[in-house]
PDB file of C-alpha atoms in Angstrom:
ATOM      1  CA  MET O  36      16.590  15.923 -64.512  1.00  0.00           C
ATOM      2  CA  PHE O  37      16.486  15.409 -61.070  1.00  0.00           C
ATOM      3  CA  GLU O  38      13.114  15.131 -59.416  1.00  0.00           C
ATOM      4  CA  ILE O  39      12.233  15.059 -56.071  1.00  0.00           C
ATOM      5  CA  TYR O  40      10.473  11.411 -56.871  1.00  0.00           C
ATOM      6  CA  ASP O  41      14.611   9.575 -56.571  1.00  0.00           C
ATOM      7  CA  VAL O  42      15.049  10.645 -53.352  1.00  0.00           C
ATOM      8  CA  VAL O  43      13.310   7.559 -52.887  1.00  0.00           C
ATOM      9  CA  LEU O  44      16.961   6.512 -54.527  1.00  0.00           C
ATOM     10  CA  ILE O  45      17.999   7.627 -50.529  1.00  0.00           C
ATOM     11  CA  PRO O  46      16.435   4.577 -48.712  1.00  0.00           C
ATOM     12  CA  LEU O  47      17.382   1.891 -51.213  1.00  0.00           C
ATOM     13  CA  ILE O  48      21.116   3.113 -51.725  1.00  0.00           C
ATOM     14  CA  VAL O  49      21.262   2.408 -47.504  1.00  0.00           C
ATOM     15  CA  GLY O  50      19.223  -0.642 -47.740  1.00  0.00           C
ATOM     16  CA  ILE O  51      21.485  -2.441 -49.888  1.00  0.00           C
ATOM     17  CA  VAL O  52      24.548  -0.644 -47.920  1.00  0.00           C
ATOM     18  CA  GLN O  53      22.792  -2.988 -45.267  1.00  0.00           C
ATOM     19  CA  LEU O  54      23.375  -5.671 -46.369  1.00  0.00           C
ATOM     20  CA  PHE O  55      26.492  -5.568 -47.555  1.00  0.00           C
ATOM     21  CA  LYS O  56      26.634  -5.089 -43.142  1.00  0.00           C
ATOM     22  CA  GLN O  57      24.472  -8.250 -43.041  1.00  0.00           C
ATOM     23  CA  VAL O  58      26.754 -10.050 -45.095  1.00  0.00           C
ATOM     24  CA  GLY O  59      29.771  -9.089 -43.510  1.00  0.00           C
ATOM     25  CA  VAL O  60      31.781  -6.611 -45.390  1.00  0.00           C
ATOM     26  CA  ASN O  61      33.711  -4.005 -42.827  1.00  0.00           C
ATOM     27  CA  LYS O  62      31.976  -0.975 -41.778  1.00  0.00           C
ATOM     28  CA  LYS O  63      35.042   1.525 -42.399  1.00  0.00           C
ATOM     29  CA  ILE O  64      34.053   0.844 -45.591  1.00  0.00           C
ATOM     30  CA  LEU O  65      30.768   1.537 -46.155  1.00  0.00           C
ATOM     31  CA  PRO O  66      30.390   4.488 -46.811  1.00  0.00           C
ATOM     32  CA  PHE O  67      32.443   4.331 -49.616  1.00  0.00           C
ATOM     33  CA  ILE O  68      30.145   2.156 -51.105  1.00  0.00           C
ATOM     34  CA  SER O  69      27.181   4.191 -50.476  1.00  0.00           C
ATOM     35  CA  LEU O  70      29.226   6.604 -51.776  1.00  0.00           C
ATOM     36  CA  VAL O  71      29.633   3.749 -54.865  1.00  0.00           C
ATOM     37  CA  LEU O  72      26.566   2.895 -55.525  1.00  0.00           C
ATOM     38  CA  GLY O  73      25.222   6.417 -55.417  1.00  0.00           C
ATOM     39  CA  ILE O  74      27.928   7.793 -58.501  1.00  0.00           C
ATOM     40  CA  VAL O  75      26.575   4.207 -60.315  1.00  0.00           C
ATOM     41  CA  VAL O  76      22.822   4.932 -59.600  1.00  0.00           C
ATOM     42  CA  GLY O  77      23.421   8.937 -60.643  1.00  0.00           C
ATOM     43  CA  VAL O  78      24.590   8.350 -63.685  1.00  0.00           C
ATOM     44  CA  VAL O  79      22.612   4.904 -64.568  1.00  0.00           C
ATOM     45  CA  TYR O  80      18.866   6.390 -62.987  1.00  0.00           C
ATOM     46  CA  VAL O  81      19.080   9.683 -62.174  1.00  0.00           C
ATOM     47  CA  ALA O  82      20.726  11.052 -65.610  1.00  0.00           C
ATOM     48  CA  GLU O  83      21.590   8.600 -68.096  1.00  0.00           C
ATOM     49  CA  MET O  84      22.370  11.973 -70.456  1.00  0.00           C
ATOM     50  CA  ASP O  85      24.458  13.540 -68.771  1.00  0.00           C
ATOM     51  CA  LEU O  86      27.833  12.033 -67.524  1.00  0.00           C
ATOM     52  CA  LYS O  87      28.599  14.840 -65.036  1.00  0.00           C
ATOM     53  CA  GLN O  88      25.122  15.164 -63.965  1.00  0.00           C
ATOM     54  CA  GLY O  89      24.976  11.994 -63.125  1.00  0.00           C
ATOM     55  CA  ILE O  90      28.295  11.631 -60.750  1.00  0.00           C
ATOM     56  CA  LEU O  91      27.251  14.587 -59.124  1.00  0.00           C
ATOM     57  CA  VAL O  92      23.536  13.971 -58.375  1.00  0.00           C
ATOM     58  CA  GLY O  93      25.053  10.561 -57.973  1.00  0.00           C
ATOM     59  CA  ALA O  94      27.690  12.418 -54.845  1.00  0.00           C
ATOM     60  CA  MET O  95      24.596  13.341 -53.294  1.00  0.00           C
ATOM     61  CA  LEU O  96      22.523  10.260 -53.262  1.00  0.00           C
ATOM     62  CA  GLY O  97      25.734   8.173 -52.059  1.00  0.00           C
ATOM     63  CA  LEU O  98      26.407  10.514 -49.474  1.00  0.00           C
ATOM     64  CA  SER O  99      23.108  11.190 -48.277  1.00  0.00           C
ATOM     65  CA  ALA O 100      22.601   7.461 -47.838  1.00  0.00           C
ATOM     66  CA  SER O 101      25.934   7.279 -45.938  1.00  0.00           C
ATOM     67  CA  GLY O 102      24.726   9.541 -43.157  1.00  0.00           C
ATOM     68  CA  LEU O 103      21.029   8.670 -43.024  1.00  0.00           C
ATOM     69  CA  TYR O 104      22.605   5.138 -42.416  1.00  0.00           C
ATOM     70  CA  SER O 105      25.187   6.676 -40.174  1.00  0.00           C
ATOM     71  CA  GLY O 106      22.953   8.979 -38.759  1.00  0.00           C
ATOM     72  CA  ALA O 107      19.199   6.168 -37.872  1.00  0.00           C
ATOM     73  CA  LYS O 108      22.541   3.962 -36.290  1.00  0.00           C
ATOM     74  CA  ASN O 109      22.933   6.567 -34.032  1.00  0.00           C
ATOM     75  CA  ILE O 110      19.513   6.759 -33.258  1.00  0.00           C
ATOM     76  CA  ILE O 111      19.463   3.425 -32.432  1.00  0.00           C
ATOM     77  CA  GLU O 112      21.918   2.366 -30.338  1.00  0.00           C
ATOM     78  CA  GLY O 113      22.896   5.183 -28.856  1.00  0.00           C
ATOM     79  CA  ASP O 114      25.658   8.269 -27.566  1.00  0.00           C
ATOM     80  CA  ASP O 115      26.860   6.251 -24.516  1.00  0.00           C
ATOM     81  CA  LYS O 116      29.955   8.764 -24.246  1.00  0.00           C
TER      82      LYS O 116
END
């Protein structure tokens, strides 16, 4: 079962995606990397006994991390339109 303290996995996924960015991975695929990492974490760590729940929770973690990453990036870089 997903516990509230499992939300700390989101910044972990953001950090790993940032490492991918630092080594030169194309920025367009970073959200997909975030989603895949989230699903892997969800299946392996959060809901190891229930594949469907692990995929669902993992997708939520990955998509949340992707949104957190892009939101933080927009705040830091600013929106100069």
